Amino acid sequence: MISPSGVVGINYEHTENSIDPAFPLAESSDRIYRNWAPFALYRKTYENKSNIFALYRGSPNLPSASELKNVVDVSNPLQVNVGNTQLSQVSSHRFITRFNTTNTDKETNFFAFLEGQARQNRIANATEIVRSDTASSNGFVLPARGQISHPVNLDGYYSLRTFANYGFRVDFIKSHLNLNSTLAYTQNSGEINGLSNFSRNNGWNLGFVVASNISEKVDFTLGASSDFNWVINTVNPDQNFDFRAYILKAG
């Protein structure tokens, strides 16, 4: 076994934003963002050609200028957008780990990958759907069933994705078979008429690929995969959906 190696560190970031809009109100807004961004890395390699790798990184994501400006966008009278000068920065946490090993004598290989992410104070939309024509303080009228949205900081964002592949030789057809699978989960948060809405996206994929090695003149590749994806919303079930797909490839 080769000795493992690792790195641990932390960065400090200081950012100042100054916004001076002239419309709809002539007012200045200065924001200061401070953040510590840690990171860690670990790697180990074995003599049998196996290795493992892991990485963690924390990082800030600042609001954009359009999100901070208190400007009303009425280009679409049914979907009005306005900024939010009080937005905080987003703190993102991400980790990645992967492992792979190969046995050349048995002609087998295995690879696995796992990635996760969480965000604190994620910038999401808070949407209000009005039931009747509504006049705003900015002088425009939002028609019934129209929407007005503004960005807010919300917790509740998580994502997780994993992938694995196992390959081995199939002697009786002189081919190599790879089996693979992917699992994914993402949760987003938002607000609809003052209620917290969580949108949960689930995904699952299964597949295989057969690559022949019969001779220099005869060769073929055959693969198939199936995808399953479904979304669940806690407040707005009308936007739920279920998707399935099956794919077969040959060459």
Short mmCIF file of C-alpha atoms in Angstrom, two decimals:
data_model
loop_
_atom_site.label_atom_id
_atom_site.label_comp_id
_atom_site.label_asym_id
_atom_site.label_seq_id
_atom_site.Cartn_x
_atom_site.Cartn_y
_atom_site.Cartn_z
CA MET A 1 0.00 0.00 0.00
CA ILE A 2 1.26 3.47 -0.88
CA SER A 3 1.09 5.99 1.96
CA PRO A 4 -2.06 8.12 1.89
CA SER A 5 -1.93 11.87 1.38
CA GLY A 6 -4.24 14.62 2.50
CA VAL A 7 -4.65 18.38 2.62
CA VAL A 8 -6.74 20.51 4.98
CA GLY A 9 -7.13 24.27 4.70
CA ILE A 10 -9.41 27.25 5.02
CA ASN A 11 -9.87 30.45 3.02
CA TYR A 12 -11.31 33.78 4.11
CA GLU A 13 -13.33 35.87 1.67
CA HIS A 14 -14.42 39.47 2.11
CA THR A 15 -16.74 41.10 -0.45
CA GLU A 16 -18.38 44.53 -0.53
CA ASN A 17 -21.29 45.38 -2.81
CA SER A 18 -22.64 48.85 -3.48
CA ILE A 19 -25.89 49.38 -5.40
CA ASP A 20 -27.20 52.83 -6.36
CA PRO A 21 -30.49 52.40 -8.22
CA ALA A 22 -32.28 55.40 -9.71
CA PHE A 23 -35.59 53.61 -10.20
CA PRO A 24 -38.08 53.00 -8.63
CA LEU A 25 -36.43 54.67 -5.63
CA ALA A 26 -33.17 56.61 -5.55
CA GLU A 27 -31.56 54.87 -2.59
CA SER A 28 -28.16 53.33 -2.00
CA SER A 29 -27.55 49.89 -0.57
CA ASP A 30 -24.15 48.74 0.70
CA ARG A 31 -23.64 45.12 1.74
CA ILE A 32 -20.58 43.44 3.24
CA TYR A 33 -20.19 39.66 3.01
CA ARG A 34 -17.65 37.72 5.09
CA ASN A 35 -17.13 34.00 4.85
CA TRP A 36 -14.75 31.23 5.89
CA ALA A 37 -14.39 28.53 3.22
CA PRO A 38 -12.87 25.26 4.52
CA PHE A 39 -11.65 22.42 2.37
CA ALA A 40 -10.17 18.95 2.87
CA LEU A 41 -8.74 16.38 0.47
CA TYR A 42 -7.76 12.75 1.05
CA ARG A 43 -6.22 10.26 -1.39
CA LYS A 44 -4.90 6.71 -0.98
CA THR A 45 -3.49 4.35 -3.63
CA TYR A 46 -2.99 0.63 -3.15
CA GLU A 47 -0.41 -1.64 -4.78
CA ASN A 48 -3.16 -3.63 -6.51
CA LYS A 49 -4.07 -0.49 -8.53
CA SER A 50 -7.03 0.36 -6.33
CA ASN A 51 -7.44 3.92 -5.12
CA ILE A 52 -9.80 6.06 -3.10
CA PHE A 53 -10.32 9.81 -3.30
CA ALA A 54 -12.39 12.12 -1.08
CA LEU A 55 -12.92 15.89 -1.20
CA TYR A 56 -14.91 18.35 0.90
CA ARG A 57 -15.25 22.03 0.07
CA GLY A 58 -17.25 24.83 1.61
CA SER A 59 -17.82 27.96 -0.44
CA PRO A 60 -19.95 31.12 -0.46
CA ASN A 61 -22.28 32.16 -3.28
CA LEU A 62 -23.18 35.84 -3.37
CA PRO A 63 -26.49 37.26 -4.58
CA SER A 64 -26.39 38.68 -8.10
CA ALA A 65 -26.91 42.36 -8.84
CA SER A 66 -30.34 41.66 -10.35
CA GLU A 67 -31.42 39.77 -7.23
CA LEU A 68 -30.32 42.62 -4.95
CA LYS A 69 -31.82 45.50 -6.92
CA ASN A 70 -35.21 46.61 -5.67
CA VAL A 71 -36.45 47.00 -9.25
CA VAL A 72 -39.82 45.75 -10.46
CA ASP A 73 -39.71 43.78 -13.72
CA VAL A 74 -43.12 43.99 -15.42
CA SER A 75 -42.02 42.79 -18.86
CA ASN A 76 -44.44 39.89 -18.32
CA PRO A 77 -47.57 41.38 -16.65
CA LEU A 78 -48.65 37.92 -15.47
CA GLN A 79 -45.31 37.08 -13.84
CA VAL A 80 -43.86 40.12 -12.08
CA ASN A 81 -40.42 39.95 -10.46
CA VAL A 82 -38.81 42.23 -7.91
CA GLY A 83 -35.41 42.13 -6.18
CA ASN A 84 -34.54 41.96 -2.49
CA THR A 85 -31.84 44.23 -1.04
CA GLN A 86 -31.71 42.18 2.20
CA LEU A 87 -30.47 38.92 0.73
CA SER A 88 -27.73 37.09 2.58
CA GLN A 89 -24.97 35.04 0.98
CA VAL A 90 -25.40 31.32 0.37
CA SER A 91 -23.14 28.83 2.15
CA SER A 92 -22.54 25.73 0.05
CA HIS A 93 -21.09 22.45 1.32
CA ARG A 94 -20.03 19.81 -1.18
CA PHE A 95 -18.33 16.45 -0.82
CA ILE A 96 -17.13 13.95 -3.40
CA THR A 97 -15.74 10.48 -2.89
CA ARG A 98 -14.83 7.82 -5.42
CA PHE A 99 -13.25 4.37 -5.41
CA ASN A 100 -12.01 2.20 -8.23
CA THR A 101 -10.17 -1.08 -8.50
CA THR A 102 -8.97 -3.26 -11.40
CA ASN A 103 -7.91 -6.88 -11.58
CA THR A 104 -6.04 -7.38 -14.85
CA ASP A 105 -5.68 -11.15 -14.39
CA LYS A 106 -9.44 -11.71 -14.03
CA GLU A 107 -10.31 -8.77 -16.32
CA THR A 108 -12.65 -7.19 -13.78
CA ASN A 109 -13.08 -3.57 -12.79
CA PHE A 110 -15.22 -1.71 -10.29
CA PHE A 111 -15.88 2.02 -9.95
CA ALA A 112 -18.13 3.82 -7.43
CA PHE A 113 -18.83 7.52 -7.07
CA LEU A 114 -20.77 9.47 -4.43
CA GLU A 115 -21.46 13.22 -4.43
CA GLY A 116 -23.54 15.28 -2.02
CA GLN A 117 -24.32 18.96 -1.57
CA ALA A 118 -26.18 21.12 0.93
CA ARG A 119 -26.86 24.87 0.85
CA GLN A 120 -27.67 27.16 3.74
CA ASN A 121 -29.57 30.37 2.98
CA ARG A 122 -30.14 29.23 -0.59
CA ILE A 123 -31.66 31.96 -2.76
CA ALA A 124 -35.12 30.79 -3.82
CA ASN A 125 -38.31 32.42 -5.07
CA ALA A 126 -41.19 33.45 -2.84
CA THR A 127 -44.25 33.63 -5.09
CA GLU A 128 -47.65 35.11 -4.41
CA ILE A 129 -50.57 34.22 -6.69
CA VAL A 130 -53.31 36.86 -6.44
CA ARG A 131 -56.99 35.89 -6.68
CA SER A 132 -58.24 39.21 -8.06
CA ASP A 133 -56.85 42.31 -9.79
CA THR A 134 -54.41 43.86 -7.30
CA ALA A 135 -52.79 47.29 -7.40
CA SER A 136 -49.26 47.58 -6.04
CA SER A 137 -47.50 50.47 -4.39
CA ASN A 138 -45.30 50.76 -7.50
CA GLY A 139 -48.22 51.80 -9.69
CA PHE A 140 -48.98 48.68 -11.71
CA VAL A 141 -51.98 46.36 -11.53
CA LEU A 142 -51.45 42.60 -11.26
CA PRO A 143 -54.40 40.76 -12.89
CA ALA A 144 -56.21 37.87 -11.23
CA ARG A 145 -54.13 34.65 -11.17
CA GLY A 146 -51.04 36.72 -11.83
CA GLN A 147 -47.85 36.03 -9.89
CA ILE A 148 -45.37 38.30 -8.16
CA SER A 149 -42.07 36.79 -7.06
CA HIS A 150 -39.07 37.99 -5.12
CA PRO A 151 -35.89 36.17 -4.02
CA VAL A 152 -35.53 35.07 -0.39
CA ASN A 153 -33.05 33.05 1.64
CA LEU A 154 -34.31 29.58 2.50
CA ASP A 155 -32.80 26.40 3.91
CA GLY A 156 -33.78 22.94 2.78
CA TYR A 157 -31.65 22.36 -0.33
CA TYR A 158 -29.96 18.95 -0.49
CA SER A 159 -28.69 16.79 -3.32
CA LEU A 160 -27.18 13.32 -3.42
CA ARG A 161 -25.98 11.32 -6.41
CA THR A 162 -24.26 7.96 -6.59
CA PHE A 163 -22.99 5.91 -9.52
CA ALA A 164 -21.50 2.41 -9.65
CA ASN A 165 -20.14 0.29 -12.51
CA TYR A 166 -18.92 -3.30 -12.43
CA GLY A 167 -17.27 -4.88 -15.47
CA PHE A 168 -16.18 -8.45 -16.07
CA ARG A 169 -15.37 -10.85 -18.90
CA VAL A 170 -18.02 -13.23 -20.28
CA ASP A 171 -16.07 -16.08 -21.82
CA PHE A 172 -18.81 -17.96 -23.66
CA ILE A 173 -19.53 -14.94 -25.92
CA LYS A 174 -15.96 -13.61 -25.78
CA SER A 175 -17.17 -10.22 -24.55
CA HIS A 176 -16.89 -7.82 -21.68
CA LEU A 177 -20.04 -6.91 -19.73
CA ASN A 178 -20.46 -3.66 -17.77
CA LEU A 179 -23.36 -3.25 -15.32
CA ASN A 180 -24.09 0.24 -14.05
CA SER A 181 -26.59 2.07 -11.88
CA THR A 182 -27.21 5.69 -10.88
CA LEU A 183 -29.31 7.02 -8.02
CA ALA A 184 -30.03 10.73 -7.54
CA TYR A 185 -32.08 12.81 -5.13
CA THR A 186 -32.54 16.59 -5.00
CA GLN A 187 -34.72 18.68 -2.70
CA ASN A 188 -35.43 22.34 -3.52
CA SER A 189 -37.32 24.77 -1.33
CA GLY A 190 -39.54 27.72 -2.17
CA GLU A 191 -42.56 29.68 -0.96
CA ILE A 192 -46.03 29.85 -2.49
CA ASN A 193 -48.50 32.28 -0.90
CA GLY A 194 -46.52 32.22 2.34
CA LEU A 195 -46.32 28.42 2.55
CA SER A 196 -43.02 26.55 2.33
CA ASN A 197 -42.95 24.25 -0.68
CA PHE A 198 -40.44 21.42 -1.03
CA SER A 199 -39.87 19.94 -4.47
CA ARG A 200 -38.26 16.50 -4.27
CA ASN A 201 -36.74 15.07 -7.44
CA ASN A 202 -35.91 11.35 -7.45
CA GLY A 203 -34.00 9.61 -10.22
CA TRP A 204 -32.88 6.05 -10.88
CA ASN A 205 -31.02 4.57 -13.85
CA LEU A 206 -30.06 0.97 -14.62
CA GLY A 207 -28.05 -0.15 -17.63
CA PHE A 208 -25.59 -2.54 -19.18
CA VAL A 209 -23.13 -2.55 -22.09
CA VAL A 210 -21.74 -5.64 -23.79
CA ALA A 211 -18.57 -5.09 -25.85
CA SER A 212 -17.36 -8.06 -27.90
CA ASN A 213 -13.81 -9.16 -28.55
CA ILE A 214 -14.45 -12.14 -30.81
CA SER A 215 -11.90 -11.36 -33.51
CA GLU A 216 -10.40 -8.55 -35.54
CA LYS A 217 -13.14 -8.97 -38.18
CA VAL A 218 -16.16 -9.57 -35.95
CA ASP A 219 -17.14 -7.00 -33.36
CA PHE A 220 -20.32 -5.68 -31.78
CA THR A 221 -21.58 -3.49 -28.95
CA LEU A 222 -24.96 -3.85 -27.29
CA GLY A 223 -26.36 -1.67 -24.54
CA ALA A 224 -29.60 -0.92 -22.77
CA SER A 225 -30.72 1.48 -20.06
CA SER A 226 -33.87 2.36 -18.15
CA ASP A 227 -34.54 5.74 -16.55
CA PHE A 228 -37.08 6.48 -13.84
CA ASN A 229 -37.70 10.01 -12.59
CA TRP A 230 -40.45 11.41 -10.40
CA VAL A 231 -41.02 14.78 -8.72
CA ILE A 232 -43.15 15.42 -5.63
CA ASN A 233 -44.21 18.92 -4.49
CA THR A 234 -45.54 19.37 -0.96
CA VAL A 235 -47.68 22.47 -1.67
CA ASN A 236 -48.38 22.36 -5.41
CA PRO A 237 -49.12 18.71 -6.35
CA ASP A 238 -50.32 19.83 -9.81
CA GLN A 239 -46.65 20.06 -10.76
CA ASN A 240 -45.85 16.47 -9.74
CA PHE A 241 -44.82 14.16 -12.56
CA ASP A 242 -43.55 10.67 -13.28
CA PHE A 243 -41.22 9.93 -16.20
CA ARG A 244 -39.92 6.61 -17.54
CA ALA A 245 -37.69 5.84 -20.52
CA TYR A 246 -36.16 2.67 -21.97
CA ILE A 247 -33.30 2.80 -24.45
CA LEU A 248 -31.66 0.02 -26.47
CA LYS A 249 -28.47 0.61 -28.48
CA ALA A 250 -26.57 -1.70 -30.81
CA GLY A 251 -23.55 -1.20 -32.99
#
